[in-house]
Tab-separated table of C-alpha atoms and ligand atoms in Angstrom:
chain	number	residue	atom	x	y	z
L	248	UNK	CA	-31.744	40.839	-27.788
L	249	UNK	CA	-32.575	42.243	-24.358
L	250	UNK	CA	-31.383	40.620	-21.124
L	251	UNK	CA	-34.181	39.782	-18.884
L	252	UNK	CA	-33.337	41.126	-15.465
L	253	UNK	CA	-36.739	41.198	-13.905
L	254	UNK	CA	-36.994	40.358	-10.123
L	255	UNK	CA	-38.907	37.113	-11.096
L	256	UNK	CA	-36.155	35.865	-13.380
L	257	UNK	CA	-33.466	36.763	-10.775
L	258	UNK	CA	-35.324	34.618	-8.306
L	259	UNK	CA	-35.655	31.866	-10.706
L	260	UNK	CA	-31.814	32.025	-11.372
L	261	UNK	CA	-31.269	32.006	-7.660
L	262	UNK	CA	-33.324	28.797	-7.547
L	263	UNK	CA	-31.389	27.118	-10.143
L	264	UNK	CA	-28.259	27.390	-7.828
L	265	UNK	CA	-30.074	26.304	-4.684
L	266	UNK	CA	-28.886	22.961	-3.248
L	267	UNK	CA	-31.224	20.140	-3.983
L	268	UNK	CA	-31.200	19.286	-0.209
L	269	UNK	CA	-32.810	22.770	0.446
L	270	UNK	CA	-35.481	22.622	-2.327
L	271	UNK	CA	-33.333	23.451	-5.398
L	272	UNK	CA	-33.216	21.441	-8.636
L	273	UNK	CA	-31.526	17.963	-8.543
L	274	UNK	CA	-28.364	18.242	-10.876
L	275	UNK	CA	-28.266	14.573	-12.040
L	276	UNK	CA	-31.304	13.131	-13.699
L	277	UNK	CA	-32.284	9.636	-12.673
L	278	UNK	CA	-31.198	7.935	-15.968
L	279	UNK	CA	-27.746	9.256	-15.270
L	280	UNK	CA	-27.488	7.708	-11.739
L	281	UNK	CA	-27.755	4.046	-12.905
L	282	UNK	CA	-25.727	2.810	-16.012
L	283	UNK	CA	-25.747	-0.866	-16.600
L	284	UNK	CA	-22.744	-3.068	-15.650
L	285	UNK	CA	-21.887	-5.497	-16.963
L	286	UNK	CA	-22.805	-4.456	-20.520
L	287	UNK	CA	-24.350	-7.545	-21.991
L	288	UNK	CA	-24.427	-7.925	-25.722
L	289	UNK	CA	-25.984	-10.469	-28.061
L	290	UNK	CA	-22.470	-11.928	-28.459
L	291	UNK	CA	-22.305	-12.590	-24.703
L	292	UNK	CA	-25.778	-14.195	-24.879
L	293	UNK	CA	-24.747	-16.480	-27.876
L	294	UNK	CA	-21.616	-17.367	-26.121
L	295	UNK	CA	-23.554	-18.748	-23.110
L	296	UNK	CA	-26.145	-20.465	-25.115
L	297	UNK	CA	-23.537	-22.354	-27.216
L	298	UNK	CA	-22.081	-23.838	-24.064
L	299	UNK	CA	-25.609	-25.262	-23.065
L	300	UNK	CA	-25.634	-27.032	-26.334
L	301	UNK	CA	-21.964	-28.093	-26.519
L	302	UNK	CA	-22.525	-30.874	-23.927
L	303	UNK	CA	-19.654	-30.227	-21.604
L	304	UNK	CA	-20.935	-28.362	-18.609
L	305	UNK	CA	-18.012	-28.708	-16.161
L	306	UNK	CA	-14.408	-28.017	-16.893
L	307	UNK	CA	-12.863	-31.336	-15.733
L	308	UNK	CA	-13.901	-33.236	-18.865
L	309	UNK	CA	-11.509	-34.548	-21.631
L	310	UNK	CA	-11.160	-32.137	-24.414
L	311	UNK	CA	-11.442	-28.375	-24.540
L	312	UNK	CA	-14.019	-26.111	-22.961
L	313	UNK	CA	-14.433	-22.376	-22.601
L	314	UNK	CA	-12.422	-22.688	-19.275
L	315	UNK	CA	-9.233	-23.831	-21.033
L	316	UNK	CA	-9.794	-20.857	-23.612
L	317	UNK	CA	-10.158	-18.416	-20.936
L	318	UNK	CA	-7.118	-19.734	-18.938
L	319	UNK	CA	-4.908	-19.442	-22.113
L	320	UNK	CA	-6.154	-16.045	-23.181
L	321	UNK	CA	-5.533	-14.551	-19.484
L	322	UNK	CA	-1.941	-16.357	-19.346
L	323	UNK	CA	-1.156	-14.385	-22.428
L	324	UNK	CA	-2.436	-11.194	-21.107
L	325	UNK	CA	-0.794	-11.502	-17.894
L	326	UNK	CA	2.487	-12.782	-19.424
L	327	UNK	CA	2.701	-15.919	-17.365
L	328	UNK	CA	3.060	-19.635	-18.177
L	329	UNK	CA	0.027	-20.817	-16.620
L	330	UNK	CA	-3.531	-19.662	-15.363
L	331	UNK	CA	-5.966	-21.678	-13.220
L	332	UNK	CA	-9.626	-20.755	-13.244
L	333	UNK	CA	-11.642	-20.843	-10.043
L	334	UNK	CA	-15.200	-20.615	-8.677
L	335	UNK	CA	-14.428	-16.989	-7.393
L	336	UNK	CA	-11.815	-14.469	-6.331
L	337	UNK	CA	-11.771	-15.528	-2.710
L	338	UNK	CA	-10.976	-19.220	-3.755
L	339	UNK	CA	-8.353	-17.805	-6.123
L	340	UNK	CA	-6.545	-16.204	-3.305
L	341	UNK	CA	-6.883	-19.137	-0.921
L	342	UNK	CA	-5.700	-21.634	-3.717
L	343	UNK	CA	-2.771	-19.397	-4.656
L	344	UNK	CA	-1.545	-19.389	-0.944
L	345	UNK	CA	-2.140	-23.039	-0.582
L	346	UNK	CA	-0.199	-24.077	-3.835
L	347	UNK	CA	2.640	-21.914	-2.534
L	348	UNK	CA	2.630	-23.954	0.646
L	349	UNK	CA	1.417	-21.262	2.978
L	350	UNK	CA	-0.332	-22.944	6.105
L	351	UNK	CA	-0.421	-23.309	9.807
L	352	UNK	CA	2.240	-21.344	11.718
L	353	UNK	CA	2.595	-18.842	8.861
L	354	UNK	CA	1.867	-15.152	8.744
L	355	UNK	CA	0.719	-13.316	5.780
L	356	UNK	CA	1.036	-9.469	5.515
L	357	UNK	CA	-2.255	-7.864	4.227
L	358	UNK	CA	-2.983	-4.121	3.887
L	359	UNK	CA	-5.592	-2.941	6.313
L	360	UNK	CA	-7.809	-1.397	3.671
L	361	UNK	CA	-9.271	-4.001	1.262
L	362	UNK	CA	-12.165	-6.173	0.875
L	363	UNK	CA	-12.572	-8.806	3.647
L	364	UNK	CA	-11.548	-11.676	1.327
L	365	UNK	CA	-7.787	-10.455	1.331
L	366	UNK	CA	-7.688	-11.281	5.000
L	367	UNK	CA	-9.945	-14.143	5.188
L	368	UNK	CA	-7.850	-16.169	2.487
L	369	UNK	CA	-4.964	-16.346	4.866
L	370	UNK	CA	-7.173	-17.810	7.644
L	371	UNK	CA	-8.830	-20.270	5.317
L	372	UNK	CA	-5.233	-21.679	4.986
L	373	UNK	CA	-4.811	-21.745	8.825
L	374	UNK	CA	-2.342	-18.920	8.558
L	375	UNK	CA	-2.619	-15.525	10.463
L	376	UNK	CA	-3.220	-12.187	8.632
L	377	UNK	CA	-0.953	-9.410	9.899
L	378	UNK	CA	-2.372	-6.077	8.965
L	379	UNK	CA	-0.112	-3.228	7.772
L	380	UNK	CA	-0.880	0.248	6.923
L	381	UNK	CA	-1.504	1.780	3.461
L	382	UNK	CA	-0.019	4.829	1.430
L	383	UNK	CA	-2.239	7.879	1.866
L	384	UNK	CA	-2.394	8.711	-1.850
L	385	UNK	CA	-2.510	5.270	-3.580
L	386	UNK	CA	-4.373	3.386	-0.860
L	387	UNK	CA	-2.171	0.406	-1.532
L	388	UNK	CA	0.154	-1.488	0.971
L	389	UNK	CA	2.919	0.757	2.299
L	390	UNK	CA	6.214	-1.253	1.501
L	391	UNK	CA	7.859	0.245	4.741
L	392	UNK	CA	4.865	-0.797	6.856
L	393	UNK	CA	4.970	-4.280	5.299
L	394	UNK	CA	8.693	-4.429	6.144
L	395	UNK	CA	8.124	-3.229	9.793
L	396	UNK	CA	5.259	-6.082	9.982
L	397	UNK	CA	7.634	-9.025	9.189
L	398	UNK	CA	8.529	-11.540	11.927
L	399	UNK	CA	10.406	-14.941	11.587
L	400	UNK	CA	7.004	-16.347	10.950
L	401	UNK	CA	6.162	-14.227	8.031
L	402	UNK	CA	5.739	-16.469	4.893
L	403	UNK	CA	3.957	-14.246	2.367
L	404	UNK	CA	2.965	-10.722	1.398
L	405	UNK	CA	-0.336	-10.068	-0.168
L	406	UNK	CA	-0.377	-6.639	-1.967
L	407	UNK	CA	-3.862	-5.488	-2.978
L	408	UNK	CA	-4.114	-3.365	-6.222
L	409	UNK	CA	-6.864	-1.561	-4.551
L	410	UNK	CA	-9.478	0.145	-6.626
L	411	UNK	CA	-7.444	-0.492	-9.817
L	412	UNK	CA	-4.131	1.255	-8.579
L	413	UNK	CA	-1.097	-1.244	-8.626
L	414	UNK	CA	0.738	-1.450	-5.408
L	415	UNK	CA	4.310	-0.612	-5.342
L	416	UNK	CA	5.517	-3.941	-6.614
L	417	UNK	CA	9.242	-2.918	-6.838
L	418	UNK	CA	9.439	-2.002	-3.229
L	419	UNK	CA	7.352	-4.931	-2.025
L	420	UNK	CA	9.383	-7.352	-4.172
L	421	UNK	CA	12.473	-6.061	-2.452
L	422	UNK	CA	11.057	-6.570	0.937
L	423	UNK	CA	9.973	-10.185	-0.206
L	424	UNK	CA	13.466	-10.867	-1.594
L	425	UNK	CA	15.161	-9.663	1.713
L	426	UNK	CA	13.014	-11.874	3.903
L	427	UNK	CA	12.449	-14.775	1.610
L	428	UNK	CA	8.694	-14.318	1.240
L	429	UNK	CA	6.233	-15.399	-1.335
L	430	UNK	CA	4.242	-12.599	-2.947
L	431	UNK	CA	0.571	-13.105	-3.829
L	432	UNK	CA	-1.133	-10.186	-5.588
L	433	UNK	CA	-4.779	-9.500	-4.944
L	434	UNK	CA	-5.696	-8.185	-8.361
L	435	UNK	CA	-9.532	-8.544	-7.962
L	436	UNK	CA	-10.075	-4.856	-8.719
L	437	UNK	CA	-7.256	-4.457	-11.223
L	438	UNK	CA	-7.733	-6.271	-14.408
L	439	UNK	CA	-5.672	-4.661	-17.156
L	440	UNK	CA	-3.531	-2.218	-14.830
L	441	UNK	CA	0.205	-2.177	-15.257
L	442	UNK	CA	3.236	-1.576	-13.206
L	443	UNK	CA	6.367	-0.567	-15.042
L	444	UNK	CA	4.710	-1.575	-18.237
L	445	UNK	CA	3.856	-4.964	-17.040
L	446	UNK	CA	0.385	-6.290	-16.357
L	447	UNK	CA	-0.609	-6.904	-12.595
L	448	UNK	CA	-1.281	-10.450	-11.553
L	449	UNK	CA	1.987	-11.609	-13.312
L	450	UNK	CA	4.368	-9.633	-11.073
L	451	UNK	CA	4.295	-11.795	-7.944
L	452	UNK	CA	4.612	-15.554	-7.485
L	453	UNK	CA	0.758	-15.646	-8.120
L	454	UNK	CA	-1.887	-13.124	-8.927
L	455	UNK	CA	-5.545	-13.666	-8.076
L	456	UNK	CA	-8.285	-12.046	-10.036
L	457	UNK	CA	-12.119	-12.060	-9.369
L	458	UNK	CA	-14.690	-12.262	-12.209
L	459	UNK	CA	-17.595	-11.414	-9.858
L	460	UNK	CA	-20.245	-9.498	-11.873
L	461	UNK	CA	-19.333	-6.012	-10.626
L	462	UNK	CA	-15.511	-6.265	-11.424
L	463	UNK	CA	-13.899	-4.892	-14.420
L	464	UNK	CA	-13.702	-8.145	-16.134
L	465	UNK	CA	-17.014	-9.549	-15.179
L	466	UNK	CA	-18.674	-13.015	-15.591
L	467	UNK	CA	-22.443	-13.594	-15.362
L	468	UNK	CA	-22.200	-14.289	-11.602
L	469	UNK	CA	-19.042	-15.575	-9.814
L	470	UNK	CA	-15.540	-16.634	-11.044
L	471	UNK	CA	-11.808	-16.249	-10.516
L	472	UNK	CA	-8.547	-16.624	-12.220
L	473	UNK	CA	-5.050	-17.219	-10.826
L	474	UNK	CA	-1.893	-16.253	-12.854
L	475	UNK	CA	1.167	-18.325	-11.772
L	476	UNK	CA	4.713	-17.464	-12.663
L	477	UNK	CA	5.825	-21.221	-12.170
L	478	UNK	CA	3.900	-23.719	-14.193
L	479	UNK	CA	4.710	-26.415	-11.490
L	480	UNK	CA	2.918	-24.390	-8.912
L	481	UNK	CA	-0.010	-23.948	-11.067
L	482	UNK	CA	-0.315	-27.581	-11.497
L	483	UNK	CA	-0.362	-27.938	-7.785
L	484	UNK	CA	-3.149	-25.386	-7.627
L	485	UNK	CA	-5.121	-27.248	-10.350
L	486	UNK	CA	-4.757	-30.321	-8.273
L	487	UNK	CA	-5.791	-28.941	-4.987
L	488	UNK	CA	-8.842	-27.312	-6.654
L	489	UNK	CA	-9.770	-30.646	-7.958
L	490	UNK	CA	-10.011	-32.748	-4.712
L	491	UNK	CA	-6.320	-33.292	-4.508
L	492	UNK	CA	-6.266	-35.556	-7.658
L	493	UNK	CA	-3.566	-35.548	-10.187
L	494	UNK	CA	-5.115	-34.057	-13.329
L	495	UNK	CA	-3.602	-35.139	-16.703
L	496	UNK	CA	-5.223	-34.252	-20.044
L	497	UNK	CA	-5.930	-37.271	-22.116
L	498	UNK	CA	-5.793	-39.540	-19.225
L	499	UNK	CA	-8.939	-41.035	-17.546
L	500	UNK	CA	-9.666	-39.758	-14.104
L	501	UNK	CA	-8.043	-41.857	-11.303
L	502	UNK	CA	-10.208	-40.786	-8.439
L	503	UNK	CA	-7.147	-40.817	-6.140
L	504	UNK	CA	-6.622	-37.910	-3.662
L	505	UNK	CA	-2.981	-37.293	-2.984
L	506	UNK	CA	-3.541	-34.413	-0.432
L	507	UNK	CA	-6.267	-32.253	0.956
L	508	UNK	CA	-8.027	-30.725	-1.743
L	509	UNK	CA	-11.235	-28.753	-2.547
L	510	UNK	CA	-13.552	-28.326	-5.307
L	511	UNK	CA	-12.759	-24.820	-6.522
L	512	UNK	CA	-13.275	-25.134	-10.308
L	513	UNK	CA	-14.950	-22.569	-12.556
L	514	UNK	CA	-17.908	-23.700	-14.515
L	515	UNK	CA	-18.199	-23.536	-18.262
L	516	UNK	CA	-20.956	-20.944	-18.660
L	517	UNK	CA	-19.048	-18.461	-16.495
L	518	UNK	CA	-15.983	-18.929	-18.545
L	519	UNK	CA	-17.855	-18.626	-21.905
L	520	UNK	CA	-19.381	-15.294	-20.830
L	521	UNK	CA	-16.019	-13.798	-19.711
L	522	UNK	CA	-14.213	-14.956	-22.708
L	523	UNK	CA	-16.896	-13.116	-24.860
L	524	UNK	CA	-16.458	-10.079	-22.563
L	525	UNK	CA	-12.644	-10.274	-23.143
L	526	UNK	CA	-13.206	-9.349	-26.786
L	527	UNK	CA	-14.430	-5.857	-25.624
L	528	UNK	CA	-12.183	-5.514	-22.630
L	529	UNK	CA	-9.476	-3.210	-24.131
L	530	UNK	CA	-11.923	-0.894	-25.781
L	531	UNK	CA	-14.024	-0.501	-22.447
L	532	UNK	CA	-10.690	0.145	-20.513
L	533	UNK	CA	-9.745	2.858	-22.982
L	534	UNK	CA	-13.162	4.534	-22.938
L	535	UNK	CA	-13.160	4.262	-19.098
L	536	UNK	CA	-9.805	5.946	-18.881
L	537	UNK	CA	-10.849	8.871	-21.066
L	538	UNK	CA	-14.136	9.334	-19.368
L	539	UNK	CA	-12.627	9.124	-15.813
L	540	UNK	CA	-9.734	11.372	-16.558
L	541	UNK	CA	-11.967	14.219	-17.879
L	542	UNK	CA	-14.038	13.819	-14.686
L	543	UNK	CA	-11.126	13.956	-12.511
L	544	UNK	CA	-9.693	16.974	-14.263
L	545	UNK	CA	-12.762	18.980	-13.395
L	546	UNK	CA	-12.950	17.811	-9.679
L	547	UNK	CA	-9.198	18.389	-9.235
L	548	UNK	CA	-9.496	22.253	-9.400
L	549	UNK	CA	-11.931	22.264	-6.495
L	550	UNK	CA	-10.084	23.002	-3.303
L	551	UNK	CA	-10.130	20.290	-0.693
L	552	UNK	CA	-10.657	17.290	-2.948
L	553	UNK	CA	-7.716	14.684	-3.438
L	554	UNK	CA	-8.670	12.786	-6.591
L	555	UNK	CA	-6.996	9.524	-7.468
L	556	UNK	CA	-4.249	9.750	-9.960
L	557	UNK	CA	-2.094	6.815	-11.198
L	558	UNK	CA	1.195	6.397	-9.239
L	559	UNK	CA	4.497	6.755	-11.008
L	560	UNK	CA	5.328	3.821	-13.412
L	561	UNK	CA	1.702	2.583	-13.350
L	562	UNK	CA	-1.608	2.674	-15.206
L	563	UNK	CA	-4.863	2.643	-13.162
L	564	UNK	CA	-7.732	0.296	-14.036
L	565	UNK	CA	-10.171	2.795	-12.427
L	566	UNK	CA	-12.380	0.084	-10.721
L	567	UNK	CA	-13.396	2.294	-7.909
L	568	UNK	CA	-12.776	6.164	-7.636
L	569	UNK	CA	-11.970	7.217	-4.085
L	570	UNK	CA	-12.035	11.001	-3.088
L	571	UNK	CA	-10.452	12.237	0.069
L	572	UNK	CA	-11.799	15.516	1.481
L	573	UNK	CA	-9.689	17.931	3.376
L	574	UNK	CA	-11.631	20.663	5.007
L	575	UNK	CA	-8.502	22.912	5.837
L	576	UNK	CA	-7.506	22.857	2.031
L	577	UNK	CA	-10.987	24.033	1.294
L	578	UNK	CA	-10.536	26.835	3.891
L	579	UNK	CA	-12.963	25.334	6.496
L	580	UNK	CA	-12.201	24.723	10.135
L	581	UNK	CA	-14.253	21.539	10.635
L	582	UNK	CA	-13.625	18.070	11.383
L	583	UNK	CA	-12.692	15.772	8.441
L	584	UNK	CA	-15.434	13.160	9.023
L	585	UNK	CA	-18.106	15.815	9.505
L	586	UNK	CA	-17.178	17.438	6.148
L	587	UNK	CA	-17.224	13.985	4.437
L	588	UNK	CA	-20.647	13.436	5.967
L	589	UNK	CA	-22.091	16.864	4.896
L	590	UNK	CA	-20.693	16.204	1.486
L	591	UNK	CA	-22.109	12.885	1.175
L	592	UNK	CA	-25.644	14.164	2.022
L	593	UNK	CA	-25.490	17.122	-0.306
L	594	UNK	CA	-23.988	15.264	-3.210
L	595	UNK	CA	-26.385	12.428	-2.867
L	596	UNK	CA	-29.256	14.778	-2.863
L	597	UNK	CA	-27.921	16.401	-6.212
L	598	UNK	CA	-28.134	12.653	-7.482
L	599	UNK	CA	-24.458	11.853	-7.365
L	600	UNK	CA	-24.491	8.126	-6.374
L	601	UNK	CA	-21.440	8.349	-3.892
L	602	UNK	CA	-21.034	5.676	-1.199
L	603	UNK	CA	-18.566	4.451	1.240
L	604	UNK	CA	-16.156	1.507	0.688
L	605	UNK	CA	-15.125	-0.188	3.828
L	606	UNK	CA	-16.569	1.110	7.110
L	607	UNK	CA	-13.567	0.094	9.150
L	608	UNK	CA	-9.858	-1.102	8.582
L	609	UNK	CA	-10.030	-4.866	8.040
L	610	UNK	CA	-8.267	-5.623	11.302
L	611	UNK	CA	-11.242	-4.224	13.210
L	612	UNK	CA	-13.666	-6.598	11.681
L	613	UNK	CA	-15.225	-8.853	14.374
L	614	UNK	CA	-13.930	-11.982	12.559
L	615	UNK	CA	-10.298	-10.806	13.308
L	616	UNK	CA	-10.715	-9.020	16.670
L	617	UNK	CA	-12.845	-12.005	18.193
L	618	UNK	CA	-10.564	-14.520	16.482
L	619	UNK	CA	-13.459	-16.490	14.932
L	620	UNK	CA	-11.495	-18.916	12.897
L	621	UNK	CA	-11.456	-22.649	13.380
L	622	UNK	CA	-12.381	-24.332	16.604
L	623	UNK	CA	-11.367	-22.536	19.638
L	624	UNK	CA	-9.620	-19.440	18.105
L	625	UNK	CA	-7.353	-21.147	15.648
L	626	UNK	CA	-5.181	-20.239	13.716
L	627	UNK	CA	-4.341	-17.315	16.129
L	628	UNK	CA	-3.954	-19.812	19.258
L	629	UNK	CA	-1.448	-21.948	17.627
L	630	UNK	CA	1.348	-19.559	17.254
L	631	UNK	CA	2.465	-16.282	18.570
L	632	UNK	CA	-0.164	-13.656	18.915
L	633	UNK	CA	0.050	-11.162	15.991
L	634	UNK	CA	1.128	-7.621	17.007
L	635	UNK	CA	-1.843	-5.089	17.677
L	636	UNK	CA	-2.287	-3.416	14.145
L	637	UNK	CA	-1.397	0.249	14.159
L	638	UNK	CA	-2.856	1.655	10.893
L	639	UNK	CA	-3.680	5.258	11.281
L	640	UNK	CA	-3.524	6.061	7.542
L	641	UNK	CA	-6.220	3.360	6.703
L	642	UNK	CA	-8.506	4.758	9.503
L	643	UNK	CA	-8.099	8.337	8.171
L	644	UNK	CA	-8.745	7.416	4.625
L	645	UNK	CA	-11.917	5.611	5.695
L	646	UNK	CA	-13.100	8.641	7.821
L	647	UNK	CA	-12.431	11.259	5.144
L	648	UNK	CA	-13.214	9.771	1.838
L	649	UNK	CA	-16.209	8.676	-0.419
L	650	UNK	CA	-16.284	6.476	-3.521
L	651	UNK	CA	-17.978	6.218	-6.783
L	652	UNK	CA	-18.618	2.540	-7.732
L	653	UNK	CA	-20.041	0.836	-10.761
L	654	UNK	CA	-21.544	3.774	-12.662
L	655	UNK	CA	-18.304	4.834	-14.254
L	656	UNK	CA	-17.500	1.235	-15.520
L	657	UNK	CA	-19.936	1.492	-18.365
L	658	UNK	CA	-18.029	2.868	-21.456
L	659	UNK	CA	-20.696	5.316	-22.150
L	660	UNK	CA	-20.524	6.963	-18.691
L	661	UNK	CA	-18.850	10.160	-19.901
L	662	UNK	CA	-21.813	12.365	-19.969
L	663	UNK	CA	-23.022	10.969	-16.619
L	664	UNK	CA	-19.604	11.900	-15.103
L	665	UNK	CA	-19.649	15.434	-16.475
L	666	UNK	CA	-23.156	15.913	-14.768
L	667	UNK	CA	-21.703	14.492	-11.462
L	668	UNK	CA	-18.774	17.163	-11.759
L	669	UNK	CA	-21.570	19.849	-12.374
L	670	UNK	CA	-23.124	18.727	-8.921
L	671	UNK	CA	-19.595	18.959	-7.279
L	672	UNK	CA	-19.235	22.498	-8.648
L	673	UNK	CA	-22.734	23.428	-7.365
L	674	UNK	CA	-21.993	22.082	-3.913
L	675	UNK	CA	-18.628	23.845	-3.742
L	676	UNK	CA	-20.441	27.192	-4.605
L	677	UNK	CA	-22.018	26.554	-1.047
L	678	UNK	CA	-19.000	25.769	1.171
L	679	UNK	CA	-20.321	27.971	3.941
L	680	UNK	CA	-23.419	25.656	4.095
L	681	UNK	CA	-21.292	22.704	3.944
L	682	UNK	CA	-19.169	23.975	6.904
L	683	UNK	CA	-22.237	24.655	8.837
L	684	UNK	CA	-23.586	21.119	8.422
L	685	UNK	CA	-20.153	19.589	9.049
L	686	UNK	CA	-19.864	21.530	12.421
L	687	UNK	CA	-23.210	20.548	13.663
L	688	UNK	CA	-23.392	17.456	15.928
L	689	UNK	CA	-25.958	15.560	13.717
L	690	UNK	CA	-24.560	12.621	11.888
H	44	PLP	C1	-14.092	-8.782	-5.005
H	44	PLP	C2	-12.765	-8.835	-4.190
H	44	PLP	C3	-12.265	-10.197	-3.797
H	44	PLP	C4	-13.044	-11.407	-3.702
H	44	PLP	O1	-13.619	-11.863	-5.029
H	44	PLP	P1	-14.844	-12.685	-5.057
H	44	PLP	O2	-15.020	-13.109	-6.532
H	44	PLP	O3	-15.985	-11.742	-4.737
H	44	PLP	O4	-14.753	-13.782	-4.109
H	44	PLP	C5	-11.020	-10.158	-3.122
H	44	PLP	N1	-10.350	-9.010	-3.012
H	44	PLP	C6	-10.727	-7.870	-3.398
H	44	PLP	C7	-9.793	-6.597	-3.279
H	44	PLP	C8	-11.877	-7.650	-4.132
H	44	PLP	O5	-12.381	-6.610	-4.415
């Protein structure tokens, strides 16, 4: 076999390595950029159709529905005495706070990097969210920052197991114990993750999960679950979520509201779909772990990328993969945000579906800076003004990182992720070009 080293072949080789943004071939073919999530099987379809024929289409009927099944299955998984199903993850958080008695005059400590619902839930209870900084590697609430944010008005800490990484529940639990605070876990992104071998959601007083269609345990729309450590608090939540009525199985509905309630219930179709998904949940979790770990191992050797790794004593649910980029570690003297912008442009051109997750720390969202709550600035007006948030780590992480969402959730995503790693390798062969783009003023 002779090796073809004709000038024409050399030019073709060079072309292969050219960046897609500058006319080279696109590394990731279109079919590997979109992988379906959720995966919907005939079993899921049958489960939904069965509920339509079974007659009971709401959960507050006498007798068993898929909602009670799902609550019991999730209680067993999270190792708690009771789970209450809700209409979505946001109502799950609000209902958890409400059942624990968090209300006007109270402050709730929330990490400054999360989905907006983590902060809104406190305001829905007329409580004031106080934003604290995050850890630069796990992206979860920094326990020292949480401790520093406590005041005599603090009533609860709301750690978020962001992207599937459990927050440091030992240290947060210790802060809560020292100050007599409730702990409500936001586990919307972390179904199946464990801290010290125990499932998240069952570690605090309450743990709220979202079943929104893009989450790791999805329904065919919107849904939520709350795990409660205390069965009495769970009953209180069930009552508040059912118009404030006292709910007793086997007893006719009384139509008497004993306190301010809402209608936060889950519907039966959503529950049947998730109950069916739960049969494959562990297999998907395992496949995802293998696919993601092999992908991260390849990115880890490239200089200037901080890949997510499960913190000590924890397992990661890999809901979102967040990469921080450090130009100095890559040998480049350019600003971090410029480096991130250049990488975003080049990797997207190669077909890697990277995106940003959160464009600002939560405390900078207009709803909080302009205090658009109830009436004329409540709940903030009612009490002490919360301290100005100082959360430089959250701001830096948002500035210098990109995320991969949804694509890697599919259990068959392994080959796609390997192809994404090829694209990273290619871009890393062109670091001088990346540096030139990063240094230029164009955004
Ligand atoms: C999705 C999410 C929520 C809200 O859940 P919904 O079901 O969409 O209301 C809350 N917190 C976090 C961290 C989330 O990712």
